[in-house]
Short mmCIF file of C-alpha atoms in Angstrom, two decimals:
data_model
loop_
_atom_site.label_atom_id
_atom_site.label_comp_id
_atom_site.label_asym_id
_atom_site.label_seq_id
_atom_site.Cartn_x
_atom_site.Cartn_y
_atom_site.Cartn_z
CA UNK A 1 -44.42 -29.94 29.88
CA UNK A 2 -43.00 -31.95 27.15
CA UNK A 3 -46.21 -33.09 25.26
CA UNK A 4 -47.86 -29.93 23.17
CA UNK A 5 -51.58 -29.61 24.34
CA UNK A 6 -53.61 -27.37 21.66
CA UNK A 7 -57.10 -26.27 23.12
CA UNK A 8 -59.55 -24.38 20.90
CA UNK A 9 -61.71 -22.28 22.39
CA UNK A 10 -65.19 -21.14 20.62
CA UNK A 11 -66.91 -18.01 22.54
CA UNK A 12 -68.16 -15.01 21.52
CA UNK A 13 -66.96 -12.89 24.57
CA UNK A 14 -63.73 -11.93 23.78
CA UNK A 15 -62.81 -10.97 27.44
CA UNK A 16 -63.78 -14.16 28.28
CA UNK A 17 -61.84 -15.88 25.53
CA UNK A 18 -58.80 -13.75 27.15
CA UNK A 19 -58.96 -14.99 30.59
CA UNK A 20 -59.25 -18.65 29.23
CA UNK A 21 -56.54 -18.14 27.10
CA UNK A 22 -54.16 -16.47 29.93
CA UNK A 23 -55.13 -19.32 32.48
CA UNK A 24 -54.47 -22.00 29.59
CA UNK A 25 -51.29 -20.83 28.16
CA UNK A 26 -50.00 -20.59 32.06
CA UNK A 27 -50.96 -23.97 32.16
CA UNK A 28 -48.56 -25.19 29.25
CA UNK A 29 -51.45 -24.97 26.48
CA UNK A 30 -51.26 -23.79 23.35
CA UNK A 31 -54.62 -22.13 22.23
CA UNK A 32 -56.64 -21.38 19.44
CA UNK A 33 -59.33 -18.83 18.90
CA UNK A 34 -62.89 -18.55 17.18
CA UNK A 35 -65.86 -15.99 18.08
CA UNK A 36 -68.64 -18.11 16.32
CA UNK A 37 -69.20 -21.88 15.46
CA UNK A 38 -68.60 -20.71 11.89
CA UNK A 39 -65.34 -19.48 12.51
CA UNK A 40 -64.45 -22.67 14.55
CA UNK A 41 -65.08 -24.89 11.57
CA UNK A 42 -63.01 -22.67 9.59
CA UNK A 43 -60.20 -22.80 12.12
CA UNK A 44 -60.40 -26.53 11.92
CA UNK A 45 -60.20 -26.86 8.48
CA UNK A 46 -57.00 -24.35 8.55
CA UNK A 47 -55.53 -26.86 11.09
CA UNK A 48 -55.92 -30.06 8.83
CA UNK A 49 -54.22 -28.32 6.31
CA UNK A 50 -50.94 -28.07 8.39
CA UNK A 51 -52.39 -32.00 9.81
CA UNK A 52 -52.41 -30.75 12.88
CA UNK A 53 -55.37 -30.89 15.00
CA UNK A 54 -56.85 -29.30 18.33
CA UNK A 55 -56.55 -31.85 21.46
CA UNK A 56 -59.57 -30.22 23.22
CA UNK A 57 -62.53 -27.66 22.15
CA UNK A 58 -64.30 -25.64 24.71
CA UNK A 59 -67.64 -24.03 23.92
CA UNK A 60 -70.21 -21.46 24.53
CA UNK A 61 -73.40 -23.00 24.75
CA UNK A 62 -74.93 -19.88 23.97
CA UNK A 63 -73.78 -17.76 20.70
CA UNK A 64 -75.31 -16.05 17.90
CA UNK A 65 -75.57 -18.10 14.51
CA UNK A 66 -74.37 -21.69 15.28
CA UNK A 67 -75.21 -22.04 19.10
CA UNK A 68 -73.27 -24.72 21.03
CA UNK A 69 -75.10 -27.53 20.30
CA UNK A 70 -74.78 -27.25 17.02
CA UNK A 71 -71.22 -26.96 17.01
CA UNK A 72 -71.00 -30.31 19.29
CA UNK A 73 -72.64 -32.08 16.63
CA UNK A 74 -70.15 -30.91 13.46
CA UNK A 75 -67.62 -31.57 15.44
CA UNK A 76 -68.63 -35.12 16.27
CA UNK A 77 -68.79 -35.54 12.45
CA UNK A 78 -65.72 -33.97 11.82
CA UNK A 79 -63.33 -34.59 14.97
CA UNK A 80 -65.35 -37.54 16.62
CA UNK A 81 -62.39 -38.37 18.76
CA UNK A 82 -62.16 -34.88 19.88
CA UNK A 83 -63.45 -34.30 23.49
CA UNK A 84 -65.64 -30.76 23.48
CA UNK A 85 -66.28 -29.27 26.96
CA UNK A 86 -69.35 -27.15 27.46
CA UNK A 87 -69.42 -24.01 28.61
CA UNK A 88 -72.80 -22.47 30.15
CA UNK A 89 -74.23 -19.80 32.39
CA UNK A 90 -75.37 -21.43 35.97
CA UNK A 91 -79.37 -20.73 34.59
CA UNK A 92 -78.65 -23.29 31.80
CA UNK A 93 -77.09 -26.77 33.00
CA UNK A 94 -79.92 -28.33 32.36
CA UNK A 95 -79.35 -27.57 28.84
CA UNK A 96 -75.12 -28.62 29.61
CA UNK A 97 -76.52 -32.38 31.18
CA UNK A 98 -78.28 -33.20 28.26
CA UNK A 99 -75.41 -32.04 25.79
CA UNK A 100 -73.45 -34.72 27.91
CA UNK A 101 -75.67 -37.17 27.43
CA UNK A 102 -75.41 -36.71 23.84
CA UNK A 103 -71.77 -37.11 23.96
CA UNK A 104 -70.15 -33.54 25.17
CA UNK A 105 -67.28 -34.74 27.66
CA UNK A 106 -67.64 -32.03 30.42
CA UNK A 107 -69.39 -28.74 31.40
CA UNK A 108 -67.99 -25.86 33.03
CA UNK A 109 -70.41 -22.72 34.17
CA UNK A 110 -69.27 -19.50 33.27
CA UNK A 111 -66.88 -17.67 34.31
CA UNK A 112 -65.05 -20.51 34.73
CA UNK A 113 -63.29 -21.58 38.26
CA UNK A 114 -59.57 -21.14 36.59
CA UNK A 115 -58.70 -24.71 38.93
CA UNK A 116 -61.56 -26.10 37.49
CA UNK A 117 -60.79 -25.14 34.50
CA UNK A 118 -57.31 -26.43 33.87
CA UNK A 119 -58.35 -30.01 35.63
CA UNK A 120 -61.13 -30.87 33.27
CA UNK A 121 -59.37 -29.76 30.04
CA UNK A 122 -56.91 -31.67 31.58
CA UNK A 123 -58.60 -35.16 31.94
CA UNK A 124 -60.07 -34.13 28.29
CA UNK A 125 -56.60 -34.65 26.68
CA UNK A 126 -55.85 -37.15 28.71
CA UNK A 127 -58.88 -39.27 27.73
CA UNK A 128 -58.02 -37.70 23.56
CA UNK A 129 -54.59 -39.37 24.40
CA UNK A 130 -56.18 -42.54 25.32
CA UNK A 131 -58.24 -42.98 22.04
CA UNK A 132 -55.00 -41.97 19.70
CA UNK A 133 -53.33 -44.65 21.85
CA UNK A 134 -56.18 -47.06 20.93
CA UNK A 135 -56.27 -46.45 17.34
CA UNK A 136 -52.11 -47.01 17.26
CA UNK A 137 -52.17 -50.34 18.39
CA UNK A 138 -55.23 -51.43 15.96
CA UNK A 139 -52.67 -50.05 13.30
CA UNK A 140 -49.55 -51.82 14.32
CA UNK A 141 -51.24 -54.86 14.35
CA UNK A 142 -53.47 -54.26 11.61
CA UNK A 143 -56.73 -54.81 13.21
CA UNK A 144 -57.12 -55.11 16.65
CA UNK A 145 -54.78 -56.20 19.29
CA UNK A 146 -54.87 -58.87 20.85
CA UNK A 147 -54.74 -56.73 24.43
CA UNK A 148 -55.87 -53.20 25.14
CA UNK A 149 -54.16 -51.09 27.26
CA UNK A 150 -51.14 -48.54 28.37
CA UNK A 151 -50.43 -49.90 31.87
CA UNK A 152 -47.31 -51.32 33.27
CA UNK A 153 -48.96 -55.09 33.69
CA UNK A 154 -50.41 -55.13 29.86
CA UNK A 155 -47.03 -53.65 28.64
CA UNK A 156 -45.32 -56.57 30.10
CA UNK A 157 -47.70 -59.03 28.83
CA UNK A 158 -47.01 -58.06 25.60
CA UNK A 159 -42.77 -58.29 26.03
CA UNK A 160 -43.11 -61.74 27.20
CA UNK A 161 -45.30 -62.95 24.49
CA UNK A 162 -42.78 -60.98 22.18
CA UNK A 163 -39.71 -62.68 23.38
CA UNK A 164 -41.51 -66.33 24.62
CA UNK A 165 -43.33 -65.93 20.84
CA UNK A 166 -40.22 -67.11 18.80
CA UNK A 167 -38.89 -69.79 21.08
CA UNK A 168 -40.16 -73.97 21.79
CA UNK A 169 -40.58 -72.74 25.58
CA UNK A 170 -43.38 -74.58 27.06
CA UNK A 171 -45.29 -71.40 28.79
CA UNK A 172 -47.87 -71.33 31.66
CA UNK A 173 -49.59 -68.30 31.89
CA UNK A 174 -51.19 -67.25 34.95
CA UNK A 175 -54.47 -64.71 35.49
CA UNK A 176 -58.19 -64.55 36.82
CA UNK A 177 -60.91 -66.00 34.91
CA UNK A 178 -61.79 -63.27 32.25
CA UNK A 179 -58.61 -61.68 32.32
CA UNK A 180 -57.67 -63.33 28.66
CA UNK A 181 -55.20 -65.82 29.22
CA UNK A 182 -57.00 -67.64 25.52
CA UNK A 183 -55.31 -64.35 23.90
CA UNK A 184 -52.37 -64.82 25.43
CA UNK A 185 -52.08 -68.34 24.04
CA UNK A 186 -53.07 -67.03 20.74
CA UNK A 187 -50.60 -64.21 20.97
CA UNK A 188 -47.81 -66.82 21.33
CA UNK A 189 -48.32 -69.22 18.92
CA UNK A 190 -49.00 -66.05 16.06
CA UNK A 191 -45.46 -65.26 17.23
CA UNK A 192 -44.00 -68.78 17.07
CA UNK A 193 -42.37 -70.26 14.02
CA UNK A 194 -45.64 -72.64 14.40
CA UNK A 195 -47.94 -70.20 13.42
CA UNK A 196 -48.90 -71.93 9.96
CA UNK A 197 -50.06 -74.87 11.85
CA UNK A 198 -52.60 -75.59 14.13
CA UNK A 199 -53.26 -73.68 17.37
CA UNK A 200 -55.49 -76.61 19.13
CA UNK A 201 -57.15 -76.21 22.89
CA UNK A 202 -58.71 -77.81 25.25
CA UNK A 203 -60.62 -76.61 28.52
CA UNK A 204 -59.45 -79.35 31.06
CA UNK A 205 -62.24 -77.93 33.22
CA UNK A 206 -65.09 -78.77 30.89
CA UNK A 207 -64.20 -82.56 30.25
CA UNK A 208 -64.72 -85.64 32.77
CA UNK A 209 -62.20 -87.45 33.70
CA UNK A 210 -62.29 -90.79 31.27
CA UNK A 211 -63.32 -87.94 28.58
CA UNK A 212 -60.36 -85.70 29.04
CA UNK A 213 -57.89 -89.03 28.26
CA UNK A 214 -59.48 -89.75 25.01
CA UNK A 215 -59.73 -86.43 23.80
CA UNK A 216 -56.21 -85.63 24.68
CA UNK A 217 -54.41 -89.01 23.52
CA UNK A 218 -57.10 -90.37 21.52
CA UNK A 219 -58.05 -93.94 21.25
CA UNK A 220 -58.57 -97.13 18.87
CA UNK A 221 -61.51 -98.73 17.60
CA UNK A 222 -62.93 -101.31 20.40
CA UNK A 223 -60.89 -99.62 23.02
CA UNK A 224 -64.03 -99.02 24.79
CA UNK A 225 -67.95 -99.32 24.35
CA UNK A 226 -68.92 -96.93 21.38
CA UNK A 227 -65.08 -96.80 20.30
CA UNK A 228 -66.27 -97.66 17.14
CA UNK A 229 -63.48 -96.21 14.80
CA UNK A 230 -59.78 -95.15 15.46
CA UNK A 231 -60.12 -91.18 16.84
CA UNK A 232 -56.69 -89.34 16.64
CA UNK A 233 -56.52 -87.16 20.19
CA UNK A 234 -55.75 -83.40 20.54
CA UNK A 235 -51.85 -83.98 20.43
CA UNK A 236 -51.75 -85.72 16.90
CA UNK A 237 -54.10 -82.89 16.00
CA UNK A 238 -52.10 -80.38 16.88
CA UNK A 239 -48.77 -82.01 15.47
CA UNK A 240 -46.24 -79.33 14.40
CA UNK A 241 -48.58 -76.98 15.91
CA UNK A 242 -49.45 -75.81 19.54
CA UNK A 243 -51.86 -77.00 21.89
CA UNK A 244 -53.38 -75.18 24.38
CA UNK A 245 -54.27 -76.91 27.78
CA UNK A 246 -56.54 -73.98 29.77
CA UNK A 247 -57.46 -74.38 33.52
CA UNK A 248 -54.52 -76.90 33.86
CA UNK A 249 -55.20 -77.18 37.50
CA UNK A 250 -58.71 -79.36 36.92
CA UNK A 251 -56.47 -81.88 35.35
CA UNK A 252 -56.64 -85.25 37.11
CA UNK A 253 -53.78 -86.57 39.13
CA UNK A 254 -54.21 -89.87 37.41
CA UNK A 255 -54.25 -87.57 33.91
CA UNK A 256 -51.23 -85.87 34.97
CA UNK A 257 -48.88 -89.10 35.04
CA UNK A 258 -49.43 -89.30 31.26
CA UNK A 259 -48.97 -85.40 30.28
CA UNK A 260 -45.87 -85.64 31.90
CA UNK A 261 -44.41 -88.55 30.08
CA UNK A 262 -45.77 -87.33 26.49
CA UNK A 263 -44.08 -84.00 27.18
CA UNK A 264 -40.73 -85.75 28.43
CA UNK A 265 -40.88 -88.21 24.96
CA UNK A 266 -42.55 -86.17 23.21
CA UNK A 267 -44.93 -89.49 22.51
CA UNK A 268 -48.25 -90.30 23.00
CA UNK A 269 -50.14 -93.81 23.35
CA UNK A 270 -54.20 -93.49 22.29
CA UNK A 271 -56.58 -95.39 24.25
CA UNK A 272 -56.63 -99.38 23.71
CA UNK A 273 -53.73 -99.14 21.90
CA UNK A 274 -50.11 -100.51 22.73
CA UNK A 275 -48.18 -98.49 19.82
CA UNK A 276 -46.06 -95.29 20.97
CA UNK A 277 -46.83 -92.42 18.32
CA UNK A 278 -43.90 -89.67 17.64
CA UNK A 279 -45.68 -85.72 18.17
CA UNK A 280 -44.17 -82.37 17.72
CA UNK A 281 -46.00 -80.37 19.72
CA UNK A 282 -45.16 -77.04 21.59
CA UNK A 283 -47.70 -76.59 25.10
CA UNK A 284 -49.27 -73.90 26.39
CA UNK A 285 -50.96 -74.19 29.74
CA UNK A 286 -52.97 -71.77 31.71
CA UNK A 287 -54.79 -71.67 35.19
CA UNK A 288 -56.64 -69.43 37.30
CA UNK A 289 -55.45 -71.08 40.16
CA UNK A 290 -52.37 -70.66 42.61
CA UNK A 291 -50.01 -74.11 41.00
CA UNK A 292 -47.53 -73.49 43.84
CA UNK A 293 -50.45 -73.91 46.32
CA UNK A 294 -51.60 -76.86 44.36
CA UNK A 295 -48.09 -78.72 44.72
CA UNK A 296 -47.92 -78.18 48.19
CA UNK A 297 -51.35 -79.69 49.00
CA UNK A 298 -50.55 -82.59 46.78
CA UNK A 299 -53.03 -82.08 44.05
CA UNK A 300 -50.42 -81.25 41.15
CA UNK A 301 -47.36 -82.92 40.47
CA UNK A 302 -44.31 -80.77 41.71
CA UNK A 303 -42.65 -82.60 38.35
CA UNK A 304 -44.98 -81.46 36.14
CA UNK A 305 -45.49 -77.79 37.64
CA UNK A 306 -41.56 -77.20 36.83
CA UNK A 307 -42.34 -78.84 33.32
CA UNK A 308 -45.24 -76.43 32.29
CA UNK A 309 -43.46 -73.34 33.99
CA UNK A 310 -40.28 -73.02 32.10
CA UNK A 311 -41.93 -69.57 31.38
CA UNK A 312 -44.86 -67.87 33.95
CA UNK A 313 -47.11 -65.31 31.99
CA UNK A 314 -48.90 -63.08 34.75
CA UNK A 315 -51.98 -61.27 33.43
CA UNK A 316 -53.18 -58.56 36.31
CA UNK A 317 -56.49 -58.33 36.82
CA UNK A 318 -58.59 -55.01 35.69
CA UNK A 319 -58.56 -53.67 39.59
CA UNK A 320 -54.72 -53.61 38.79
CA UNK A 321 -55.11 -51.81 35.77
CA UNK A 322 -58.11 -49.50 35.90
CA UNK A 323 -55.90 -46.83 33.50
CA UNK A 324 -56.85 -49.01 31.29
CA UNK A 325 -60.88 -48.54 31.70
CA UNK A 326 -61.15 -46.04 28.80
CA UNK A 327 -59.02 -47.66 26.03
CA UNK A 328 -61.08 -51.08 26.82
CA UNK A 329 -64.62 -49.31 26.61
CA UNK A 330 -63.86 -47.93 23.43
CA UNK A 331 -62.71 -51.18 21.86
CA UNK A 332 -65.18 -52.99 23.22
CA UNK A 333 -68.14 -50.60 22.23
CA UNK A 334 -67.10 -50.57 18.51
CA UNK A 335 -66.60 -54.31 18.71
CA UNK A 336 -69.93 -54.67 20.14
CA UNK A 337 -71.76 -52.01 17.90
CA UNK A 338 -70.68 -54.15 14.84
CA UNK A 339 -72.03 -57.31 16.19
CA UNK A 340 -75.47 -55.36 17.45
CA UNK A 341 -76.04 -53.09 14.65
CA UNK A 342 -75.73 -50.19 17.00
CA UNK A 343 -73.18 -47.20 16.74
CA UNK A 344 -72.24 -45.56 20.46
CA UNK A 345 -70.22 -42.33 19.77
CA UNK A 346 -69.04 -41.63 23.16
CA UNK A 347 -69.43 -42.28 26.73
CA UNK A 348 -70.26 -39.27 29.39
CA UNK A 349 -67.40 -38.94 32.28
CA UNK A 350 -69.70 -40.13 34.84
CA UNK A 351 -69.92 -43.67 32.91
CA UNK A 352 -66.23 -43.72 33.40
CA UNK A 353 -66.47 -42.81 37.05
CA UNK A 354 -68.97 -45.37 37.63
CA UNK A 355 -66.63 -48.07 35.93
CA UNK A 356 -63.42 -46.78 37.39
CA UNK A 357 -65.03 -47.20 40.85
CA UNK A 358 -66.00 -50.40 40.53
CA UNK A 359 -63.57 -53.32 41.74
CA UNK A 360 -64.57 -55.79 38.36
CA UNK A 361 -64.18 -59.17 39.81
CA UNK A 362 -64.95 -61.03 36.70
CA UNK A 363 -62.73 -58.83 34.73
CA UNK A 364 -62.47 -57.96 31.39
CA UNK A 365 -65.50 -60.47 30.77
CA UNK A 366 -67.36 -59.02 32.80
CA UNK A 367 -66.97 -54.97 31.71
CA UNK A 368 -68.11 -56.85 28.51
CA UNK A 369 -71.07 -58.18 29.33
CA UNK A 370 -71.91 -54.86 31.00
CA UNK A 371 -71.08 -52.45 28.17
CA UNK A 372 -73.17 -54.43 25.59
CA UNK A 373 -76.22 -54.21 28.51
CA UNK A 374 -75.29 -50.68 28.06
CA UNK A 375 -75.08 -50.83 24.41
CA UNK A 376 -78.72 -52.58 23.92
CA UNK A 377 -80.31 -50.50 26.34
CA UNK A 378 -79.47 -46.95 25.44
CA UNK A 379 -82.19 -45.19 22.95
CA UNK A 380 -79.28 -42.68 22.13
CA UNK A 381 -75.63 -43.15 20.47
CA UNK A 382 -73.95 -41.82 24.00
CA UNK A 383 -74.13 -44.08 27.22
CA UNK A 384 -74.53 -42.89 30.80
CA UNK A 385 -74.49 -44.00 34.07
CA UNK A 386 -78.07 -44.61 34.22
CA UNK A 387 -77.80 -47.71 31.43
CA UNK A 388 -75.18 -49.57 34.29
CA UNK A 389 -76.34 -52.21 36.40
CA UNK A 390 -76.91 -51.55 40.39
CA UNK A 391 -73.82 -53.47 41.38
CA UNK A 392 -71.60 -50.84 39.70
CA UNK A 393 -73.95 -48.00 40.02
CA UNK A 394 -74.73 -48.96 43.50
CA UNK A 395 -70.37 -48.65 44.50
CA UNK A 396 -70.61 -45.06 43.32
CA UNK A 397 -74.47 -43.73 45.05
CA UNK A 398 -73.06 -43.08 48.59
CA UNK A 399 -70.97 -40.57 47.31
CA UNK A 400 -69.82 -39.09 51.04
CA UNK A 401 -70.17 -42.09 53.58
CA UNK A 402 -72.19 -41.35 56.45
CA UNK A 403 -72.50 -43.30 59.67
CA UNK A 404 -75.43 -43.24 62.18
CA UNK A 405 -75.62 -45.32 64.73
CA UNK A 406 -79.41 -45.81 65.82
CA UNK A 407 -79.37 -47.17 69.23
CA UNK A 408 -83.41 -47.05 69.28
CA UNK A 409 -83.70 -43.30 67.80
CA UNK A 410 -85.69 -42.68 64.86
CA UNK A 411 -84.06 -43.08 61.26
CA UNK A 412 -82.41 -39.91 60.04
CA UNK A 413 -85.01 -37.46 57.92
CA UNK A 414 -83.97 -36.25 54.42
CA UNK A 415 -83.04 -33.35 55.70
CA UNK A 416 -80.67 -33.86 58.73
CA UNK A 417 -78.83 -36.46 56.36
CA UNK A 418 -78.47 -33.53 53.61
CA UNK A 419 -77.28 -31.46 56.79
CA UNK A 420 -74.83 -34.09 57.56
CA UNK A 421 -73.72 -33.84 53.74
CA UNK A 422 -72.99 -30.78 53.88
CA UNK A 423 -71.17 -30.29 56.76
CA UNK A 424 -68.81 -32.99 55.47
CA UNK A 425 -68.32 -31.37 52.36
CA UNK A 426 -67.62 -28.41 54.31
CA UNK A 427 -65.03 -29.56 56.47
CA UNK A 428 -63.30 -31.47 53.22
CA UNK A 429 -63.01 -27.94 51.95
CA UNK A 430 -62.02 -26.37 54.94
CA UNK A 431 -58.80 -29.11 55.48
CA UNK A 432 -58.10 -28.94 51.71
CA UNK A 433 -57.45 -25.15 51.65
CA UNK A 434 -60.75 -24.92 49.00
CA UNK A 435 -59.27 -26.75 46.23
CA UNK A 436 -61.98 -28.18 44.66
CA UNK A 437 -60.31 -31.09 42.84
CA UNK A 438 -58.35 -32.21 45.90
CA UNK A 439 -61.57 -31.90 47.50
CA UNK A 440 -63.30 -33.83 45.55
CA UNK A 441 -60.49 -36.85 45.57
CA UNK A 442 -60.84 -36.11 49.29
CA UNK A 443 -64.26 -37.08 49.30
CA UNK A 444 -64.47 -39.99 46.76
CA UNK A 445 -66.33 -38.52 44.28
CA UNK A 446 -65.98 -36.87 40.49
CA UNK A 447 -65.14 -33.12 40.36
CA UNK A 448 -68.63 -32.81 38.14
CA UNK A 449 -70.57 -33.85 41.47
CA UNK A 450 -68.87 -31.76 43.96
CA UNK A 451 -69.87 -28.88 42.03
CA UNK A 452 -73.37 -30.00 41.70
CA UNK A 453 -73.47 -30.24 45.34
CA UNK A 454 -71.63 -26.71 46.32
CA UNK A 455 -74.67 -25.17 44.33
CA UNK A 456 -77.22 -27.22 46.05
CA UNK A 457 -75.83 -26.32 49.65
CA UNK A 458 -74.87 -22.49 48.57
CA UNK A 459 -71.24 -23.07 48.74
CA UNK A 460 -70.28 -21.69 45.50
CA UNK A 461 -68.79 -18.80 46.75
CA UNK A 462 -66.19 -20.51 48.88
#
């Protein structure tokens, strides 16, 4: 493996602290040591000194001195970007579910399952990876960036706007409402040798038609009734500048005639007027519709398509970029807990499950919306599943889907569908050799609840 992981592991077993360290180090990990929360601390500390830092801590909920819980919260002081994983004896989850809730990343019972094991310290770095990520791009931009994210699509997004940035190109960028084609536009023109001078838009959606014109071109005084003084339109305003024309598609035909001729000139003529006036304007257009489509039908100019797409901009929708899900939350959560007055410190896994499994058709708006319900809601600074809303919640209840056809029998009892539920988790194990995670993946569900339900049904031991 060519990234070092380095997993510190708090317990005061030794012979348990062995076998974690054998299965880790087989694993790729490097691991460090401590027998008491005292000693962890210390350990830390010894590591900042060399500035370097454990990716993961796992520890024992239950040790003499400074007991787990405890620990979790120095370490959230100290490390809060550090994910800690619980460990507990089976008698004691209770105590591991509400160490979650107040921001622990994962439980394991004791001993641990050595798959188990290696798959949630696993998703633990991986998630630690995503926040250093995160706080990387805030610094190479100095502040935030203008979009969040590690997967192919965003990476993309952000060459084009690097190489379109610099150039007069007339752009159209391309997305799903909420996606953040605005921040594309702004990305662009911060890039552009225009970026001292105005950065004007207009939402060709939210105008009527006669409206649009004016606003746009502009118009004299006594060009029509309540015209009562010259008004210079969006193009003058945003001479040497860039103007932003979003949802392009609602434009007019009528309206589209005269875009077309001020971008060929490079003119514009305001309302009631019969003077030509000179503008140096750079455009930037964006739609959430299919402009192709549009052509074909006859509803947009095939002339004026080719004008605006000299350079296409695709933003992918969060269903295509779901890797994304955890550097998003935590943006948007500090974002939001500076505009609220409320502090969130972490999310639990299942949150992430919930989001992850949900197919966000109004995007990155919409995950917004929903984390600061989230946000307002909690009485805690960690956020479950139980603050999400039932049409995210709701994709994630039927975690094993079940089929039963009626035909005029009686509804199902509890207890023939539990019987049903665990007979299908039974077979999943059965064709997957036991492997829990693959089981679980098998299944549809998080490797937290497939353990939950091998101890309900008494399948632990398989």
């Amino acid at each position: 493996m060519n990234e070092e992981r380095i997993a510190l592991i708090v317990d005061d077993e030794p012979g348990h602290r062995m076998m974690v360290r054998a299965v880790l180090e087989d694993d790729g990990w490097t691991v460090l040591e401590a027998e008491s929360g005292e000693r962890a601390l210390t350990v830390l500390a010894e590591e900042a000194e060399s500035d370097t830092y454990p990716d993961v801590a796992m520890v024992d909920m239950k040790m003499p001195g400074m007991d787990g819980m405890q620990l979790l919260k120095e370490l959230q002081v100290r490390r809060p970007s550090m994910p800690v994983v619980l460990l507990t004896a089976f008698g004691s989850v209770g105590s591991a579910v509400d160490a979650m809730k107040r921001g622990a990343f994962d439980y394991l019972t004791k001993p641990a399952d050595n798959d188990e094991l290696t798959a949630v310290l696993g998703k633990a770095f991986e998630y630690h990876k995503l926040l250093d990520e995160n706080a990387r791009l805030r610094a190479e931009v100095g502040g935030e960036p203008d979009f969040i994210g590690v997967s192919p699509g965003i990476e993309r997004v952000r060459d084009l706007i690097a190489q379109a940035g610099p150039t007069e190109a007339t752009v159209l960028i391309l997305g799903q409402s909420g996606t953040g084609k605005e921040l594309v536009a702004e990305g662009l023109h911060r890039a552009s040798q225009r970026a001292d001078k105005p950065l004007i838009k207009v939402n060709c959606a939210a105008l009527p038609d006669d409206l649009l014109e004016s606003e746009l071109f502009g118009y004299e005084k006594g060009a029509f009734t309540g015209a009562v003084k010259d008004k210079p339109g969006r193009f003058q305003l945003a001479d040497g500048g860039t103007l932003f024309l979003d949802e392009i598609g609602e434009m007019p035909a009528a309206l589209q005639a005269k875009l077309l001729r001020a971008l060929q000139e490079k003119t514009v003529e305001p309302l009631g007027s019969v003077r030509t006036i000179q503008v140096d304007t750079r455009i930037i257009a964006a739609t959430n519709r299919n402009l192709k489509r549009e052509v074909e039908a006859g509803r947009f100019r095939e002339d004026l398509y080719y004008r605006l797409a000299v350079l296409e901009i695709r933003i992918p929708p969060l269903c295509e970029r779901k890797e994304d899900l955890p550097l998003l939350v935590s943006f948007l959560l500090r974002r939001l807990g500076n505009k609220n007055n409320k502090i969130i410190r972490t999310v639990t896994p299942a949150f992430l499950d919930a989001l992850s499994g949900y197919d966000w058709p109004g995007n990155v708006r919409e995950l917004e919306n929903v984390l600061e319900r989230a946000l307002i809601l909690s009485r805690s600074d960690a956020l479950g599943p139980d603050l999400l809303p039932p049409q995210i919640t709701g994709a994630r209840e039927n975690v094993i889907d079940m089929e039963f056809t009626h035909g005029g029998r009686p509804a199902p009892t509890p207890a023939n569908l539990e019987e049903a539920e665990k007979q299908a988790i039974i077979q999943a194990l059965e064709e997957n050799g036991n492997h829990r995670e693959r089981t679980a993946e098998a299944l549809g569900i998080s490797r937290r609840t497939l353990q939950y339900k091998l101890k309900k049904y008494g399948l632990t031991r398989r």
